[in-house]
Amino acid sequence: MTPVDDPRPAPTPQTAGLPQRLLRPAAAALSGVLLYASFPPRPLWWLVLPGFALLGWVLYGRRLRAAFGLGLLSGLGFMLPLLHWTGEDVGPVPWLALAAAEALFIAVGCLGIAAVTRLAYWPFWAAAVWTLDEAVRARIPFGGFPWGKIAFGQAESLFLPLAALGGTPLLSFAVVLCGFGLYEAVRRFRTYRSTGEIPRAAVAGAAACVLVPVVAALASLPLVDDSAEDGTATVAAIQGNVPRLGLDFNAQRRAVLDNHAKRTTQLADEVKAGKAKQPDFVLWPENSSDLDPYLNADARQVIDDAVKAIGVPTVVGSVVEKGSDSLRNTLIEWDPDQGPVDTYDKRHIQPFGEYMPMRTVARFFSEDVDRVQREFVPGSKVGVFDLAGTKVGMVTCYEAAFDDAARDTVLHGGQMIAVPSNNATFGRSEMTYQQLAMSQVRAVEHGRSVVVPVTSGVSAVIRPDGTIADRSGMFTPDALVAEVPLRSSLTPATRMGPLPEAVIALLAVAGLGWAGVSAARARRERGPRGRPGPAT
């Protein structure tokens, strides 16, 4: 599986014309568009495979400089539409800057992929390089931005059980391997048609790259279990809706709070009338009370009255002041008898949203940076609330994209996971569906029910097998009441944590090192200006 036997003919003056020169750049951009199209809300997860097959054709045997440029085009084709929601209310400049930054990461990864295509069994090494690139993007800069991880587009795919085996890194690796393997299989078939030769080891390797991920996913199916190991709990997810879309949605902060209190009180009336089942506990979304109930007596009273009406512990998303110049994005466990009894402060806070790094530079892209007058500070404690005897792990909105956030809550005893979120800032964009898919993947990864209460939708109840049991519409008040299975066993992915990602990263580094050594040896053998080197 080396480029030595590549059957492509040398370019002629006719085939090297302008249309031919544009073919590969156009294919690179198209490969990125296919990756984007495989993400929700479209049920087209399988498009990721021809997307990577096409990217494999684009990068195979390319010089590194060309690979960087082609990778950048692919990254832009992927990230520009995927992250369009980031400019929903602040204009195109921040969106374009973020998409370009993420595309640069992909371009660097594609440079490495082109290098390892010179190795035997290159799809394996290339998939490892892509997964390493995702790991880097998820950590730097400013704590990383994992959005666009290939695993998050696979919430409905046949590969999803691999999340329970090795988490999102293994899921991404397997999908990318299968895509690159498809191109290698096609390339081998073309070689056979032009030469009549069948290099058995290479053909077997190409087939393995396609089949092993599929077989591994099928073999992992027994790890996906939605049985109730610890009984069940009846949970209510409240979606109160917001008075307006966009960044100013919480300009009427009292209206947002009143909406959620009102819908909770309505649920209490429905329970009394026998129209709804009495929940064991209630979940409100992130930012359901942007009025600090510790400082604002009116807000405290509104929350307390609603919680007393429903009569069960309720988790309230609030903004809590931390000193005179900083805030915390806090989830508060509110008891109907004792009031606030426990808190969880969001640990992964959003750069350029909840805090403003490099404010002077950011102002160059958008004056909206000055809307962030008081910055949020991250918490440090893992959030697991005891809600009427059920241990519920707390993962706030943006944190669902980070592997450690959900895993930590499960390791600290969480029998189910809650992801209170606020997507009102992003209007009716695809953002809420992309984030919902993350929660589906987390459900399978850790074998836990996941409940997602959102201010404006889409709220959802997800079973441990990743299926959505119930969901709300967008920008409409709702209350989802569902009985969910509780579980305490740990999946292999939960037990191993970052180990699969570390192993894949080491393989990627080894492949890149091997490719570098091979390239240096080839240069020595060619000698100066391509002449053969001295005999040894």
XYZ file of C-alpha atoms in Angstrom:
536
model
C 0.000 0.000 0.000
C 2.595 2.506 -1.153
C 2.466 5.124 -3.889
C 5.054 3.270 -5.971
C 2.429 1.363 -7.920
C 0.013 4.289 -8.309
C -1.528 3.738 -11.770
C -2.220 7.403 -12.461
C -0.513 8.527 -15.713
C 1.935 11.379 -15.758
C 0.270 14.690 -16.642
C 0.364 15.706 -20.295
C -0.003 19.256 -21.536
C -3.668 18.505 -22.165
C -4.425 16.928 -18.788
C -2.433 19.545 -16.914
C -4.667 22.395 -18.101
C -6.583 24.781 -15.877
C -9.647 22.527 -15.321
C -7.360 19.654 -14.271
C -5.462 21.908 -11.885
C -8.726 22.984 -10.314
C -10.044 19.442 -9.922
C -8.148 18.589 -6.764
C -8.851 21.906 -4.964
C -12.543 21.563 -5.830
C -12.532 17.986 -4.549
C -10.846 19.139 -1.330
C -13.577 21.704 -0.681
C -16.249 19.134 -1.558
C -14.785 16.630 0.914
C -15.246 19.214 3.678
C -18.816 19.916 2.589
C -19.573 16.184 2.771
C -18.213 16.066 6.318
C -20.461 18.982 7.254
C -23.486 17.382 5.597
C -22.981 14.245 7.712
C -23.757 16.237 10.891
C -27.237 16.805 12.390
C -29.918 17.840 11.817
C -29.451 15.852 8.594
C -29.762 12.057 9.059
C -26.902 11.559 6.581
C -24.127 10.310 8.885
C -22.852 7.960 6.150
C -21.714 10.932 4.026
C -18.669 11.072 6.267
C -17.322 7.964 4.500
C -17.259 9.335 0.919
C -16.061 12.593 2.468
C -12.918 10.978 3.832
C -12.533 8.769 0.760
C -12.471 11.917 -1.351
C -10.055 13.598 1.063
C -7.827 10.512 0.804
C -7.736 10.904 -2.992
C -6.953 14.603 -2.619
C -4.038 14.085 -0.217
C -2.563 10.806 -1.397
C 1.060 11.277 -2.414
C 0.830 15.083 -2.333
C 3.783 17.275 -1.503
C 3.467 18.793 1.951
C 2.947 22.376 0.782
C 0.184 21.308 -1.577
C -1.357 19.134 1.153
C -1.528 22.111 3.502
C -3.396 24.209 0.965
C -5.749 21.384 0.021
C -6.344 20.627 3.695
C -7.196 24.261 4.307
C -9.810 24.141 1.540
C -11.282 20.980 3.029
C -11.291 22.532 6.493
C -13.089 25.618 5.228
C -15.631 23.477 3.377
C -16.289 21.701 6.666
C -16.086 24.456 9.275
C -17.629 27.426 7.472
C -21.126 25.882 7.255
C -20.781 23.850 10.468
C -20.037 26.925 12.600
C -22.332 29.367 10.805
C -24.415 29.637 13.988
C -21.568 31.432 15.773
C -22.341 34.534 13.715
C -26.082 34.335 14.292
C -26.289 37.570 16.286
C -22.796 39.094 16.095
C -22.254 39.216 12.347
C -19.990 37.277 10.001
C -16.541 38.396 11.170
C -16.307 36.299 14.392
C -17.794 33.322 12.539
C -15.287 33.605 9.707
C -12.386 34.052 12.131
C -13.326 30.969 14.160
C -13.960 28.828 11.068
C -10.631 29.902 9.589
C -8.791 29.093 12.817
C -10.345 25.624 12.987
C -9.621 25.077 9.284
C -5.960 25.875 9.925
C -5.833 23.061 12.473
C -7.309 20.712 9.874
C -4.793 21.939 7.286
C -1.918 21.039 9.597
C -3.489 17.630 10.179
C -3.834 17.102 6.425
C -0.176 17.941 6.011
C 0.586 15.025 8.345
C -1.893 12.784 6.532
C -0.164 13.457 3.198
C 3.167 12.547 4.791
C 1.955 9.147 6.044
C 0.353 8.211 2.696
C 3.883 7.174 1.701
C 3.778 4.389 4.295
C 2.448 0.878 3.993
C -1.117 0.603 5.370
C -1.402 4.362 5.217
C -5.158 4.636 6.041
C -4.379 3.382 9.554
C -1.710 6.024 10.111
C -3.802 8.736 8.457
C -6.797 8.036 10.712
C -4.507 8.241 13.746
C -3.157 11.610 12.551
C -6.697 12.976 12.113
C -7.625 11.823 15.638
C -4.477 13.436 17.035
C -5.452 16.647 15.257
C -8.880 16.515 16.926
C -7.224 15.992 20.312
C -5.071 19.088 19.819
C -8.033 21.180 18.667
C -9.937 20.117 21.788
C -7.208 21.537 24.054
C -5.672 24.648 22.489
C -5.959 27.558 22.436
C -8.017 28.856 25.386
C -8.920 25.372 26.572
C -9.744 24.112 23.090
C -12.836 23.931 20.879
C -13.923 20.302 20.261
C -16.859 21.266 18.023
C -16.665 19.380 14.744
C -15.192 16.214 16.212
C -16.189 13.502 13.733
C -17.668 11.374 16.537
C -20.329 14.033 17.174
C -21.804 13.488 13.716
C -22.334 9.772 14.384
C -25.208 9.859 16.891
C -27.410 7.772 14.572
C -24.746 5.684 12.844
C -23.858 2.014 12.929
C -20.447 2.998 14.380
C -21.981 4.562 17.532
C -21.440 1.488 19.797
C -17.694 2.127 19.533
C -18.247 5.137 21.815
C -18.942 2.695 24.654
C -15.718 0.820 23.886
C -13.211 3.671 23.539
C -15.063 6.970 23.734
C -15.194 9.673 21.096
C -11.501 9.272 20.073
C -12.001 5.629 19.084
C -15.286 6.451 17.355
C -13.639 9.206 15.303
C -10.640 6.993 14.501
C -12.809 4.112 13.275
C -14.980 6.287 11.039
C -11.999 8.080 9.481
C -10.190 4.766 8.985
C -13.183 3.323 7.162
C -13.410 6.378 4.901
C -9.722 6.351 3.979
C -9.943 2.575 3.585
C -12.699 3.009 1.000
C -10.420 5.172 -1.132
C -7.553 2.699 -0.780
C -9.847 -0.142 -1.840
C -10.893 1.830 -4.945
C -7.267 2.676 -5.682
C -6.286 -0.982 -5.470
C -9.142 -1.945 -7.764
C -7.972 0.602 -10.349
C -4.449 -0.757 -10.065
C -5.726 -4.257 -10.759
C -7.705 -3.099 -13.814
C -4.680 -1.342 -15.299
C -1.970 -3.895 -14.454
C -3.803 -7.138 -13.708
C -1.701 -7.518 -10.551
C -3.139 -8.198 -7.102
C -0.688 -7.486 -4.268
C -2.392 -9.694 -1.709
C -1.035 -8.040 1.439
C -2.016 -4.584 0.212
C -5.495 -5.690 -0.840
C -6.016 -7.454 2.477
C -4.914 -4.292 4.280
C -7.362 -2.147 2.311
C -10.192 -4.564 3.039
C -9.304 -4.606 6.730
C -9.405 -0.821 6.911
C -13.012 -0.910 5.719
C -14.255 -4.036 7.454
C -12.537 -3.933 10.857
C -14.301 -0.720 12.001
C -17.663 -2.135 10.931
C -17.039 -5.497 12.620
C -15.737 -3.769 15.756
C -18.886 -1.636 15.922
C -21.104 -4.692 15.609
C -19.031 -6.536 18.226
C -19.461 -3.561 20.583
C -23.263 -3.713 20.447
C -23.509 -5.742 23.710
C -21.839 -2.806 25.496
C -24.859 -0.623 24.652
C -27.426 -1.363 27.345
C -30.408 0.716 28.436
C -31.658 -1.596 31.172
C -32.488 -0.100 34.578
C -29.737 -1.415 36.864
C -30.736 0.857 39.763
C -34.433 1.216 39.073
C -35.916 4.244 37.375
C -36.570 7.904 38.103
C -39.276 10.172 36.768
C -37.726 13.438 35.655
C -39.258 16.637 34.323
C -37.327 18.922 31.973
C -38.747 22.449 31.855
C -38.451 24.612 28.751
C -39.858 28.026 29.614
C -38.903 29.789 26.368
C -37.446 33.310 26.088
C -39.022 36.671 25.190
C -36.679 37.273 22.245
C -33.910 35.606 20.250
C -30.259 36.588 20.068
C -27.760 38.066 22.501
C -30.460 40.316 24.003
C -32.711 37.384 24.885
C -31.948 37.913 28.577
C -32.408 41.675 28.527
C -35.745 40.760 30.083
C -34.178 38.500 32.675
C -37.224 38.509 34.899
C -39.392 37.400 31.955
C -37.113 34.386 31.342
C -37.320 33.433 35.016
C -41.078 33.936 35.106
C -41.508 31.734 32.016
C -39.772 28.800 33.691
C -41.549 29.317 36.993
C -44.892 29.527 35.194
C -44.329 26.323 33.215
C -43.282 24.517 36.409
C -46.420 25.686 38.200
C -48.512 24.556 35.225
C -46.897 21.142 35.472
C -47.805 21.025 39.177
C -51.435 21.755 38.240
C -51.344 19.024 35.595
C -50.009 16.568 38.172
C -52.811 17.447 40.600
C -55.372 17.001 37.825
C -53.944 13.585 36.944
C -52.843 14.772 33.492
C -49.125 14.300 34.164
C -47.060 11.971 36.301
C -45.510 13.373 39.472
C -41.779 13.809 38.803
C -39.143 12.790 41.344
C -37.189 15.929 40.480
C -37.242 18.790 37.994
C -34.512 20.227 35.776
C -34.461 23.836 34.575
C -32.050 24.989 31.853
C -28.856 26.973 32.053
C -29.636 30.717 32.448
C -33.222 30.035 33.462
C -32.624 32.667 36.171
C -30.017 35.249 35.218
C -31.069 37.112 38.334
C -28.873 35.980 41.231
C -31.331 34.499 43.759
C -28.764 34.904 46.534
C -28.849 38.685 46.042
C -32.289 39.289 44.529
C -35.137 38.614 46.943
C -37.788 38.756 44.199
C -36.021 36.125 42.095
C -35.564 33.909 45.147
C -39.283 34.147 45.925
C -40.342 33.304 42.354
C -38.106 30.224 42.321
C -39.124 29.143 45.797
C -42.839 29.405 44.990
C -42.460 27.328 41.809
C -40.398 24.640 43.551
C -42.872 24.457 46.430
C -45.708 24.098 43.912
C -44.151 21.063 42.250
C -42.946 19.791 45.624
C -39.699 18.089 44.530
C -36.013 19.067 44.255
C -35.392 21.322 41.268
C -32.150 22.278 39.547
C -32.092 25.958 38.573
C -29.551 27.463 36.155
C -28.456 30.867 37.395
C -25.809 33.552 37.092
C -24.231 34.056 40.515
C -22.005 36.987 41.384
C -18.470 36.149 42.461
C -16.995 39.287 43.942
C -17.487 42.701 42.397
C -16.122 41.991 38.921
C -16.766 38.340 38.077
C -19.589 35.849 37.751
C -20.203 32.104 37.898
C -22.466 30.070 35.655
C -24.086 28.072 38.429
C -26.580 25.226 38.723
C -28.415 25.353 42.051
C -30.131 22.396 43.675
C -33.280 23.895 45.181
C -35.180 21.911 47.820
C -38.890 22.704 48.343
C -38.375 22.853 52.117
C -34.802 24.102 52.537
C -34.271 26.278 49.487
C -30.812 26.195 47.808
C -28.787 23.295 49.224
C -26.017 22.592 46.687
C -24.354 24.204 43.675
C -22.272 23.315 40.644
C -20.190 25.966 38.870
C -19.522 25.389 35.171
C -15.896 24.292 34.749
C -15.403 24.640 30.970
C -16.425 28.225 30.313
C -16.708 29.557 26.783
C -13.954 31.886 25.521
C -15.227 35.012 23.736
C -18.662 34.289 25.225
C -18.398 33.922 28.983
C -14.963 35.462 29.226
C -12.932 37.541 26.808
C -9.302 36.556 26.214
C -7.236 38.995 24.179
C -9.986 41.611 24.433
C -8.093 44.233 22.411
C -7.460 41.811 19.560
C -11.007 40.452 19.704
C -12.394 43.993 19.462
C -10.732 44.226 16.063
C -13.121 41.508 14.840
C -16.272 42.639 16.636
C -17.330 45.427 18.957
C -19.699 42.945 20.605
C -16.805 41.865 22.836
C -17.653 44.832 25.048
C -21.003 43.249 25.875
C -18.979 40.979 28.159
C -18.479 43.557 30.893
C -18.051 41.113 33.766
C -16.302 37.865 33.007
C -17.221 34.430 34.280
C -14.773 32.378 36.294
C -14.677 28.565 36.091
C -15.566 26.234 38.914
C -13.348 23.394 40.065
C -15.708 20.859 41.667
C -17.369 17.987 39.804
C -21.146 18.421 39.960
C -23.217 15.457 41.144
C -26.502 16.282 42.908
C -28.480 13.894 45.073
C -32.005 14.559 43.842
C -34.557 12.560 45.828
C -32.109 9.662 46.099
C -30.915 9.794 42.468
C -27.322 10.810 41.767
C -27.449 13.166 38.787
C -24.255 14.315 37.060
C -24.276 17.958 35.956
C -22.767 18.992 32.603
C -23.580 22.569 31.598
C -24.217 23.236 27.880
C -20.812 23.852 26.194
C -19.197 21.293 28.527
C -20.899 18.436 26.668
C -18.251 18.822 23.954
C -15.421 17.959 26.371
C -14.688 14.299 27.109
C -13.790 14.779 30.760
C -16.925 16.683 31.791
C -19.467 13.845 31.490
C -16.960 11.148 32.465
C -16.080 12.883 35.735
C -19.717 12.939 36.840
C -20.118 9.209 36.149
C -16.917 8.363 38.047
C -18.286 10.410 40.955
C -21.396 8.249 41.117
C -23.767 9.798 38.591
C -26.568 7.368 37.717
C -27.788 9.656 34.953
C -26.555 12.895 33.359
C -28.244 16.277 32.963
C -27.086 18.806 30.360
C -28.904 22.098 31.159
C -28.342 24.387 28.179
C -29.195 27.766 26.727
C -29.225 27.991 22.941
C -31.435 31.093 22.609
C -28.420 33.180 21.580
C -28.147 31.133 18.378
C -31.739 31.417 17.236
C -33.098 28.676 14.995
C -29.677 27.605 13.768
C -28.298 24.067 13.644
C -26.363 24.598 16.875
C -29.009 23.041 19.134
C -29.139 19.891 16.974
C -25.360 19.565 16.922
C -25.273 19.840 20.703
C -28.125 17.361 21.102
C -26.122 14.835 19.062
C -23.213 15.277 21.477
C -25.508 14.303 24.341
C -26.654 11.210 22.411
C -23.023 10.156 21.957
C -22.313 10.790 25.667
C -25.296 8.595 26.606
C -23.797 5.611 24.759
C -20.229 6.435 25.781
C -21.070 6.184 29.487
C -24.208 4.041 29.456
C -26.365 6.705 31.107
C -29.681 8.387 30.462
C -29.136 12.020 29.508
C -31.759 14.723 30.008
C -31.264 18.025 28.181
C -33.422 20.951 29.418
C -32.990 23.985 27.152
C -34.388 27.501 27.538
C -35.799 27.630 24.022
C -35.317 24.123 22.558
C -34.596 21.499 21.584
C -35.036 19.891 25.014
C -34.817 16.101 25.063
C -34.797 12.896 27.070
C -32.162 10.435 25.813
C -31.945 6.789 26.818
C -28.590 5.066 27.540
C -28.601 3.547 24.048
C -28.602 7.017 22.492
C -32.223 6.984 21.310
C -34.354 10.058 21.959
C -37.382 9.116 24.055
C -38.977 12.571 23.956
C -38.127 16.016 22.635
C -39.609 19.491 22.475
C -40.011 21.938 19.634
C -38.060 25.168 19.384
C -39.173 28.446 20.969
C -42.233 27.070 22.667
C -42.879 26.428 26.384
C -42.899 22.745 27.270
C -42.404 20.255 30.067
C -41.030 16.807 29.229
C -41.899 14.224 31.865
C -40.310 10.815 31.415
C -39.289 7.737 33.365
C -35.599 7.040 32.729
C -33.450 4.029 33.639
C -30.738 4.567 36.247
C -27.410 2.784 35.890
C -24.211 2.408 37.897
C -22.010 0.069 35.823
C -19.085 1.571 33.908
C -18.460 1.109 30.203
C -14.916 0.348 28.987
C -14.787 3.914 27.663
C -15.562 5.319 31.102
C -13.023 3.066 32.789
C -10.213 3.826 30.342
C -10.869 7.556 30.094
C -8.170 9.296 28.024
C -6.158 6.090 27.420
C -7.568 5.278 23.926
C -6.885 8.823 22.768
C -3.343 8.679 24.160
C -2.642 5.373 22.385
C -3.980 6.705 19.062
C -1.933 9.896 19.493
C 1.236 7.852 20.080
C 0.498 5.820 16.950
C 0.096 9.050 14.990
C 3.423 10.369 16.269
C 5.081 7.050 15.424
C 3.636 7.132 11.908
C 4.766 10.708 11.344
C 8.233 9.826 12.617
C 8.420 6.801 10.340
C 7.298 8.913 7.391
C 9.972 11.492 8.183
C 12.710 8.868 8.358
C 11.522 7.271 5.111
C 11.491 10.631 3.337
C 15.001 11.460 4.562
C 16.293 8.067 3.409
C 14.713 8.577 -0.005
C 16.388 11.990 -0.354
C 19.780 10.492 0.507
C 19.304 7.752 -2.057
C 18.392 10.270 -4.763
C 21.388 12.429 -3.964
C 21.666 16.121 -4.903
C 19.216 17.363 -7.539
C 17.562 13.983 -7.744
C 20.713 12.085 -8.913
C 21.350 8.689 -7.357
C 23.471 8.870 -4.210
C 26.862 7.216 -3.822
C 26.930 3.449 -3.569
C 27.309 2.038 -0.091
